[in-house]
mmCIF file of C-alpha atoms in Angstrom:
data_model
loop_
_atom_site.group_PDB
_atom_site.id
_atom_site.type_symbol
_atom_site.label_atom_id
_atom_site.label_comp_id
_atom_site.label_asym_id
_atom_site.label_seq_id
_atom_site.Cartn_x
_atom_site.Cartn_y
_atom_site.Cartn_z
ATOM 1 C CA MET A 186 28.393 -17.852 -12.890
ATOM 2 C CA LEU A 187 26.087 -15.172 -14.661
ATOM 3 C CA SER A 188 28.228 -11.865 -15.485
ATOM 4 C CA LEU A 189 26.162 -8.283 -14.712
ATOM 5 C CA SER A 190 28.526 -6.689 -17.554
ATOM 6 C CA SER A 191 27.146 -9.073 -19.681
ATOM 7 C CA CYS A 192 24.222 -8.683 -19.516
ATOM 8 C CA LEU A 193 22.020 -6.171 -22.101
ATOM 9 C CA LEU A 194 19.707 -5.559 -20.319
ATOM 10 C CA ILE A 195 19.112 -4.111 -16.410
ATOM 11 C CA SER A 196 17.331 -2.458 -14.412
ATOM 12 C CA ILE A 197 18.375 -1.412 -10.929
ATOM 13 C CA ILE A 198 15.356 -0.776 -7.959
ATOM 14 C CA PHE A 199 16.546 1.336 -4.418
ATOM 15 C CA PHE A 200 12.935 1.245 -2.750
ATOM 16 C CA SER A 201 12.628 1.892 1.123
ATOM 17 C CA SER A 202 16.576 1.533 1.599
ATOM 18 C CA GLU A 203 19.243 3.185 3.153
ATOM 19 C CA ILE A 204 21.286 4.406 -0.442
ATOM 20 C CA THR A 205 25.633 5.526 0.247
ATOM 21 C CA SER A 206 27.187 7.532 -2.531
ATOM 22 C CA GLU A 207 29.449 4.395 -2.451
ATOM 23 C CA VAL A 208 26.695 1.974 -3.504
ATOM 24 C CA VAL A 209 25.853 4.701 -6.061
ATOM 25 C CA ASN A 210 29.275 4.734 -7.604
ATOM 26 C CA ILE A 211 29.861 0.818 -7.127
ATOM 27 C CA PHE A 212 26.487 -0.174 -9.821
ATOM 28 C CA GLY A 213 28.162 3.012 -11.701
ATOM 29 C CA GLN A 214 31.525 1.890 -12.131
ATOM 30 C CA ASN A 215 30.506 -1.886 -13.400
ATOM 31 C CA LEU A 216 27.002 -1.453 -15.118
ATOM 32 C CA GLU A 217 27.519 1.866 -16.751
ATOM 33 C CA THR A 218 27.198 0.741 -20.462
ATOM 34 C CA ASN A 219 23.780 -1.836 -18.870
ATOM 35 C CA VAL A 220 21.751 -0.107 -16.947
ATOM 36 C CA THR A 221 18.304 0.909 -18.899
ATOM 37 C CA GLU A 222 16.398 1.276 -16.504
ATOM 38 C CA ILE A 223 16.969 3.783 -12.969
ATOM 39 C CA PHE A 224 14.501 3.503 -9.630
ATOM 40 C CA VAL A 225 14.578 5.043 -7.048
ATOM 41 C CA ASP A 226 11.537 5.061 -3.988
ATOM 42 C CA ALA A 227 11.681 6.407 -0.813
ATOM 43 C CA ASN A 228 14.913 5.837 0.305
ATOM 44 C CA THR A 229 17.479 7.976 2.345
ATOM 45 C CA TYR A 230 19.845 9.105 -0.215
ATOM 46 C CA ASN A 231 20.921 12.570 0.468
ATOM 47 C CA GLY A 232 23.621 15.510 -0.950
ATOM 48 C CA GLU A 233 24.078 15.645 -4.474
ATOM 49 C CA PHE A 234 22.241 14.124 -8.219
ATOM 50 C CA PRO A 235 25.350 12.795 -9.293
ATOM 51 C CA SER A 236 26.981 13.643 -12.654
ATOM 52 C CA GLU A 237 28.693 10.512 -13.060
ATOM 53 C CA ILE A 238 24.747 9.917 -13.781
ATOM 54 C CA GLY A 239 26.195 11.019 -17.557
ATOM 55 C CA ILE A 240 27.990 7.255 -17.924
ATOM 56 C CA PHE A 241 24.551 5.447 -18.550
ATOM 57 C CA LYS A 242 24.272 6.619 -21.902
ATOM 58 C CA GLN A 243 21.398 3.286 -22.915
ATOM 59 C CA LEU A 244 19.377 4.624 -20.170
ATOM 60 C CA ALA A 245 15.780 5.073 -20.648
ATOM 61 C CA SER A 246 14.341 6.079 -17.937
ATOM 62 C CA LEU A 247 15.317 7.740 -15.078
ATOM 63 C CA GLN A 248 12.792 7.537 -11.358
ATOM 64 C CA ILE A 249 14.011 8.759 -8.409
ATOM 65 C CA LEU A 250 11.376 9.472 -6.229
ATOM 66 C CA ASP A 251 11.248 10.670 -2.322
ATOM 67 C CA ASN A 252 14.109 11.195 -1.685
ATOM 68 C CA GLY A 253 16.361 14.580 0.187
ATOM 69 C CA ILE A 254 18.580 14.854 -2.877
ATOM 70 C CA ASN A 255 19.542 18.972 -2.163
ATOM 71 C CA THR A 256 21.993 20.016 -5.314
ATOM 72 C CA PRO A 257 20.909 20.804 -8.706
ATOM 73 C CA ILE A 258 20.349 18.574 -11.867
ATOM 74 C CA PRO A 259 23.359 18.511 -13.538
ATOM 75 C CA SER A 260 23.948 19.349 -17.121
ATOM 76 C CA GLU A 261 25.419 15.745 -17.727
ATOM 77 C CA VAL A 262 21.742 14.590 -17.370
ATOM 78 C CA GLY A 263 21.882 15.694 -21.372
ATOM 79 C CA LEU A 264 23.762 13.329 -21.988
ATOM 80 C CA LEU A 265 21.592 10.818 -21.489
ATOM 81 C CA THR A 266 20.117 10.759 -25.186
ATOM 82 C CA ASN A 267 18.334 7.844 -24.979
ATOM 83 C CA LEU A 268 16.494 8.547 -21.880
ATOM 84 C CA LYS A 269 12.568 8.856 -22.907
ATOM 85 C CA ALA A 270 11.278 9.293 -19.116
ATOM 86 C CA PHE A 271 12.308 11.363 -16.291
ATOM 87 C CA VAL A 272 10.969 11.516 -13.441
ATOM 88 C CA ALA A 273 12.516 13.266 -10.235
ATOM 89 C CA THR A 274 9.614 14.324 -7.427
ATOM 90 C CA ASN A 275 9.016 15.123 -4.009
ATOM 91 C CA ASN A 276 12.665 15.821 -3.865
ATOM 92 C CA PRO A 277 14.570 19.110 -2.158
ATOM 93 C CA ILE A 278 16.346 19.322 -5.654
ATOM 94 C CA ASN A 279 16.735 23.365 -6.223
ATOM 95 C CA GLY A 280 18.654 25.115 -8.821
ATOM 96 C CA SER A 281 17.406 25.870 -12.024
ATOM 97 C CA VAL A 282 16.186 23.495 -14.912
ATOM 98 C CA PRO A 283 19.725 22.715 -16.875
ATOM 99 C CA SER A 284 19.333 24.260 -20.682
ATOM 100 C CA GLU A 285 21.292 20.786 -21.398
ATOM 101 C CA ILE A 286 17.698 19.224 -21.111
ATOM 102 C CA GLY A 287 16.892 19.931 -24.501
ATOM 103 C CA HIS A 288 19.055 17.608 -25.038
ATOM 104 C CA LEU A 289 16.538 14.536 -24.467
ATOM 105 C CA VAL A 290 14.667 14.863 -28.103
ATOM 106 C CA GLN A 291 13.974 11.387 -27.026
ATOM 107 C CA LEU A 292 11.809 12.353 -23.616
ATOM 108 C CA THR A 293 8.331 11.416 -23.926
ATOM 109 C CA GLY A 294 7.233 12.429 -19.945
ATOM 110 C CA LEU A 295 9.270 15.311 -18.265
ATOM 111 C CA SER A 296 7.928 15.231 -14.243
ATOM 112 C CA LEU A 297 10.028 17.393 -11.686
ATOM 113 C CA PHE A 298 6.725 18.178 -9.367
ATOM 114 C CA SER A 299 7.633 19.815 -5.912
ATOM 115 C CA ASN A 300 11.040 20.375 -6.135
ATOM 116 C CA LYS A 301 12.735 23.911 -5.255
ATOM 117 C CA LEU A 302 13.348 24.728 -8.069
ATOM 118 C CA SER A 303 14.034 28.133 -9.354
ATOM 119 C CA GLY A 304 15.249 30.260 -12.385
ATOM 120 C CA SER A 305 13.684 31.015 -15.784
ATOM 121 C CA LEU A 306 12.885 27.410 -18.148
ATOM 122 C CA PRO A 307 14.833 26.739 -20.968
ATOM 123 C CA SER A 308 14.157 27.332 -23.840
ATOM 124 C CA GLU A 309 15.629 24.694 -25.396
ATOM 125 C CA ILE A 310 13.073 23.217 -23.608
ATOM 126 C CA GLY A 311 10.976 23.174 -27.166
ATOM 127 C CA ASN A 312 13.363 20.776 -28.785
ATOM 128 C CA LEU A 313 11.248 18.071 -27.120
ATOM 129 C CA GLY A 314 9.358 16.931 -29.774
ATOM 130 C CA ASN A 315 7.983 13.667 -28.610
ATOM 131 C CA LEU A 316 6.548 14.886 -24.784
ATOM 132 C CA ALA A 317 3.753 14.169 -23.828
ATOM 133 C CA LEU A 318 4.094 14.964 -19.932
ATOM 134 C CA LEU A 319 5.356 18.843 -18.861
ATOM 135 C CA ASP A 320 4.843 18.934 -15.099
ATOM 136 C CA LEU A 321 6.319 21.719 -13.272
ATOM 137 C CA ASN A 322 4.216 22.099 -10.541
ATOM 138 C CA ASN A 323 5.244 23.570 -7.006
ATOM 139 C CA ASN A 324 8.654 24.889 -7.498
ATOM 140 C CA THR A 325 9.257 28.246 -7.601
ATOM 141 C CA LEU A 326 10.306 28.533 -11.284
ATOM 142 C CA ASP A 327 9.954 31.690 -11.941
ATOM 143 C CA TYR A 328 10.111 34.845 -15.138
ATOM 144 C CA LEU A 329 8.159 34.253 -18.341
ATOM 145 C CA LEU A 330 7.413 30.321 -19.129
ATOM 146 C CA PRO A 331 9.053 30.845 -22.541
ATOM 147 C CA SER A 332 7.142 30.812 -26.172
ATOM 148 C CA GLN A 333 9.034 27.185 -27.305
ATOM 149 C CA VAL A 334 7.026 25.837 -24.857
ATOM 150 C CA GLY A 335 4.418 25.984 -27.942
ATOM 151 C CA ARG A 336 7.408 24.148 -29.386
ATOM 152 C CA LEU A 337 5.867 20.623 -27.941
ATOM 153 C CA SER A 338 3.777 19.546 -30.628
ATOM 154 C CA SER A 339 2.645 15.705 -28.730
ATOM 155 C CA LEU A 340 2.149 17.723 -25.302
ATOM 156 C CA VAL A 341 -0.911 16.205 -23.841
ATOM 157 C CA PHE A 342 -0.370 17.459 -19.995
ATOM 158 C CA LEU A 343 1.307 21.211 -19.676
ATOM 159 C CA ARG A 344 0.996 21.284 -15.224
ATOM 160 C CA VAL A 345 2.715 24.735 -14.835
ATOM 161 C CA SER A 346 1.129 25.675 -11.591
ATOM 162 C CA ASN A 347 2.068 26.624 -7.923
ATOM 163 C CA ASN A 348 6.013 28.450 -9.088
ATOM 164 C CA GLU A 349 6.211 32.178 -9.526
ATOM 165 C CA PHE A 350 6.236 32.096 -13.801
ATOM 166 C CA GLY A 351 5.159 35.878 -15.160
ATOM 167 C CA GLY A 352 4.247 38.228 -17.622
ATOM 168 C CA TYR A 353 1.322 36.957 -20.704
ATOM 169 C CA ILE A 354 1.006 33.269 -21.477
ATOM 170 C CA PRO A 355 2.694 32.944 -24.244
ATOM 171 C CA SER A 356 0.194 33.010 -27.518
ATOM 172 C CA THR A 357 2.085 30.044 -29.119
ATOM 173 C CA LEU A 358 0.142 27.853 -26.466
ATOM 174 C CA GLY A 359 -2.460 27.815 -29.433
ATOM 175 C CA LEU A 360 -0.099 25.265 -31.422
ATOM 176 C CA LEU A 361 -0.431 22.447 -29.150
ATOM 177 C CA GLN A 362 -3.437 20.428 -30.553
ATOM 178 C CA SER A 363 -3.068 17.442 -28.608
ATOM 179 C CA LEU A 364 -3.176 19.420 -25.386
ATOM 180 C CA ASP A 365 -5.741 17.728 -23.137
ATOM 181 C CA SER A 366 -4.822 19.942 -20.105
ATOM 182 C CA GLY A 367 -3.591 22.641 -18.929
ATOM 183 C CA ASN A 368 -2.877 24.085 -15.369
ATOM 184 C CA PHE A 369 -1.348 27.786 -14.845
ATOM 185 C CA ALA A 370 -2.706 28.478 -11.750
ATOM 186 C CA PHE A 371 -1.502 30.386 -8.715
ATOM 187 C CA ASN A 372 0.949 32.158 -10.329
ATOM 188 C CA ARG A 373 1.556 35.669 -11.855
ATOM 189 C CA PHE A 374 0.565 35.768 -14.569
ATOM 190 C CA SER A 375 -0.655 39.002 -16.113
ATOM 191 C CA GLY A 376 -2.381 40.182 -19.178
ATOM 192 C CA ARG A 377 -5.165 38.921 -20.898
ATOM 193 C CA ILE A 378 -5.640 34.949 -21.995
ATOM 194 C CA PRO A 379 -4.442 34.526 -25.265
ATOM 195 C CA SER A 380 -7.105 34.025 -28.288
ATOM 196 C CA GLN A 381 -5.060 31.916 -30.036
ATOM 197 C CA LEU A 382 -5.568 29.514 -26.888
ATOM 198 C CA GLY A 383 -9.164 28.770 -28.753
ATOM 199 C CA LYS A 384 -7.394 26.616 -31.535
ATOM 200 C CA LEU A 385 -6.833 24.432 -28.729
ATOM 201 C CA VAL A 386 -10.218 21.839 -29.836
ATOM 202 C CA ASN A 387 -8.885 18.601 -27.924
ATOM 203 C CA CYS A 388 -8.385 20.517 -24.654
ATOM 204 C CA LYS A 389 -10.517 18.888 -21.842
ATOM 205 C CA THR A 390 -9.222 22.132 -18.831
ATOM 206 C CA LEU A 391 -7.686 24.842 -18.655
ATOM 207 C CA ASP A 392 -6.839 26.081 -15.167
ATOM 208 C CA PHE A 393 -6.223 29.880 -14.668
ATOM 209 C CA GLY A 394 -6.925 30.527 -11.598
ATOM 210 C CA SER A 395 -5.147 32.511 -8.810
ATOM 211 C CA THR A 396 -2.932 34.400 -10.774
ATOM 212 C CA LYS A 397 -2.866 38.160 -12.572
ATOM 213 C CA LEU A 398 -4.723 37.870 -15.508
ATOM 214 C CA SER A 399 -7.299 40.470 -16.445
ATOM 215 C CA GLY A 400 -9.404 41.562 -18.835
ATOM 216 C CA TYR A 401 -12.086 39.479 -20.988
ATOM 217 C CA ILE A 402 -11.597 36.227 -21.319
ATOM 218 C CA PRO A 403 -11.440 35.346 -25.238
ATOM 219 C CA SER A 404 -14.555 34.936 -26.994
ATOM 220 C CA GLU A 405 -12.610 32.257 -28.944
ATOM 221 C CA LEU A 406 -13.088 29.747 -26.269
ATOM 222 C CA ALA A 407 -16.436 28.990 -26.274
ATOM 223 C CA LEU A 408 -16.256 27.661 -29.307
ATOM 224 C CA ILE A 409 -13.954 24.656 -27.968
ATOM 225 C CA ASP A 410 -16.018 22.383 -27.403
ATOM 226 C CA PHE A 411 -14.955 21.496 -23.872
ATOM 227 C CA SER A 412 -15.969 17.913 -22.420
ATOM 228 C CA VAL A 413 -15.151 19.678 -18.429
ATOM 229 C CA SER A 414 -14.525 23.085 -18.960
ATOM 230 C CA PHE A 415 -12.174 25.596 -17.389
ATOM 231 C CA ALA A 416 -11.134 28.147 -14.274
ATOM 232 C CA ILE A 417 -10.792 31.234 -13.351
ATOM 233 C CA ASN A 418 -11.043 32.078 -9.661
ATOM 234 C CA SER A 419 -9.154 34.645 -7.793
ATOM 235 C CA THR A 420 -8.287 36.701 -11.146
ATOM 236 C CA GLN A 421 -9.309 39.615 -12.378
ATOM 237 C CA LEU A 422 -10.823 38.105 -15.774
ATOM 238 C CA ARG A 423 -14.761 38.965 -17.459
ATOM 239 C CA LEU A 424 -16.818 37.462 -19.380
ATOM 240 C CA PRO A 425 -17.510 39.021 -22.573
ATOM 241 C CA GLU A 426 -20.641 41.351 -23.153
ATOM 242 C CA ASP A 427 -21.390 39.483 -26.343
ATOM 243 C CA GLU A 428 -23.138 36.365 -27.563
ATOM 244 C CA TYR A 429 -20.602 34.341 -26.279
ATOM 245 C CA SER A 430 -21.090 35.475 -22.742
ATOM 246 C CA ALA A 431 -23.732 32.484 -21.475
ATOM 247 C CA PRO A 432 -21.828 30.353 -23.316
ATOM 248 C CA LEU A 433 -18.327 31.083 -21.872
ATOM 249 C CA CYS A 434 -19.772 30.878 -18.513
ATOM 250 C CA SER A 435 -21.440 27.533 -18.437
ATOM 251 C CA LYS A 436 -17.664 25.739 -19.355
ATOM 252 C CA LEU A 437 -16.607 28.167 -15.997
ATOM 253 C CA THR A 438 -16.321 24.700 -13.234
ATOM 254 C CA SER A 439 -15.953 27.672 -10.601
ATOM 255 C CA CYS A 440 -16.026 31.593 -10.270
ATOM 256 C CA ASP A 441 -15.460 33.332 -7.118
ATOM 257 C CA ASN A 442 -14.836 36.534 -9.663
ATOM 258 C CA THR A 443 -16.641 39.697 -8.596
ATOM 259 C CA TYR A 444 -15.694 41.125 -11.690
ATOM 260 C CA ILE A 445 -18.391 38.918 -12.449
ATOM 261 C CA PRO A 446 -21.260 39.469 -11.334
ATOM 262 C CA LYS A 447 -24.275 36.413 -10.095
ATOM 263 C CA ILE A 448 -26.760 38.722 -11.896
ATOM 264 C CA VAL A 449 -24.513 37.323 -15.233
ATOM 265 C CA CYS A 450 -22.580 34.106 -14.334
ATOM 266 C CA SER A 451 -24.731 31.051 -11.505
ATOM 267 C CA LYS A 452 -21.116 29.899 -10.948
ATOM 268 C CA CYS A 453 -20.430 33.161 -8.692
ATOM 269 C CA ASP A 454 -20.441 31.130 -5.792
ATOM 270 C CA GLY A 455 -17.122 29.965 -4.892
ATOM 271 C CA VAL A 456 -17.996 26.110 -5.305
ATOM 272 C CA VAL A 457 -14.497 24.516 -5.620
ATOM 273 C CA ALA A 458 -13.390 23.076 -9.017
ATOM 274 C CA PRO A 459 -12.933 20.450 -9.448
ATOM 275 C CA SER A 460 -8.761 19.036 -9.423
ATOM 276 C CA SER A 461 -7.668 18.368 -12.824
ATOM 277 C CA SER A 462 -6.029 14.400 -12.807
ATOM 278 C CA PRO A 463 -4.099 13.596 -10.831
ATOM 279 C CA SER A 464 0.475 13.556 -12.030
ATOM 280 C CA PRO A 465 1.502 10.480 -12.504
ATOM 281 C CA SER A 466 4.679 9.674 -10.103
ATOM 282 C CA VAL A 467 5.483 6.777 -11.523
ATOM 283 C CA ILE A 468 6.067 6.339 -15.375
ATOM 284 C CA HIS A 469 7.090 3.042 -17.119
ATOM 285 C CA TYR A 470 8.041 3.796 -20.650
ATOM 286 C CA PRO A 471 9.566 1.913 -23.303
ATOM 287 C CA THR A 472 13.234 0.970 -24.807
ATOM 288 C CA SER A 473 12.067 0.084 -28.134
ATOM 289 C CA ASN A 474 10.132 2.293 -29.177
ATOM 290 C CA ALA A 475 7.709 -0.196 -30.263
ATOM 291 C CA GLN A 476 5.998 -0.277 -27.195
ATOM 292 C CA PHE A 477 4.347 0.904 -23.818
ATOM 293 C CA ASN A 478 5.750 -1.045 -21.087
ATOM 294 C CA PHE A 479 8.277 -1.978 -20.155
ATOM 295 C CA ILE A 480 8.855 -5.731 -20.549
ATOM 296 C CA GLY A 481 9.888 -6.775 -23.254
ATOM 297 C CA VAL A 482 12.272 -9.937 -25.297
ATOM 298 C CA SER A 483 15.238 -9.022 -24.934
ATOM 299 C CA LEU A 484 18.484 -10.637 -26.381
ATOM 300 C CA CYS A 485 20.364 -11.533 -22.885
ATOM 301 C CA LEU A 486 18.511 -12.086 -19.614
ATOM 302 C CA SER A 487 17.059 -8.858 -17.884
ATOM 303 C CA MET A 488 18.051 -8.909 -14.369
ATOM 304 C CA ILE A 489 15.910 -6.393 -11.192
ATOM 305 C CA VAL A 490 18.552 -5.707 -8.603
ATOM 306 C CA SER A 491 16.756 -4.366 -5.591
ATOM 307 C CA PHE A 492 18.097 -3.697 -2.731
ATOM 308 C CA PHE A 493 15.701 -3.898 0.883
ATOM 309 C CA SER A 494 16.741 -2.496 4.192
ATOM 310 C CA LEU A 495 20.502 -2.119 3.682
#
């Protein structure tokens, strides 16, 4: 008989099931050294985010979607140093993002959108140099967006919209040379757009809508070859009064801004800006650095344990 503990690669999938803490504990006691993927989708699991998650030292992908977890992310998540994908979306997870998240230096995708996260984003987030996706949309995170986000040199998608971030947008974001899109909308950001964002030569979309940003849009943004552009709905931003006014206007996807008169900007008619690419809710990352899929050759049988209608 094949023993579960003898396998080197195991994926645990709970899909549309009634999961109890007892079921989780049984698997934790028997498979903690072997599990590389945990996928919990659309279940009835309610209650705590188990601190025992830290025992799965080989875990490369942790995805918890559409459940009822209503406690903070435990600091023990920081023990998962092999983790490449951490997706916990559409849960009522509350509390702050633990600073221990900064220990996950192999992480390439962090998606925590549509929870009830609050407090400040820890500066340790800047330790995640391999991170390509950071999606914190639709929470109640506040205080400042840490300047250390500018250290995420591999970041492609940055989504912090629908939170309560305030203060200035950090100028260090101009260091994100891999950035494809940034969404800062529906926050309390104030002050000016930093001119350093003009260094984002690979960026295609920026959304500053529904914030408290004010002042002139930096001319440097006119020099970026945006293939799409940016939005400034419901802000107090102004076009610069120079030769860059027209180029910047041409990059606007929409503008309902009374601070930019229609005689200057033909987009000031309240046209709804197109939404950016949807946030991926499920991400499959490799257990090795060589491939971007979860299908690979293992020295031992790969087992997928699925629960349907327990």
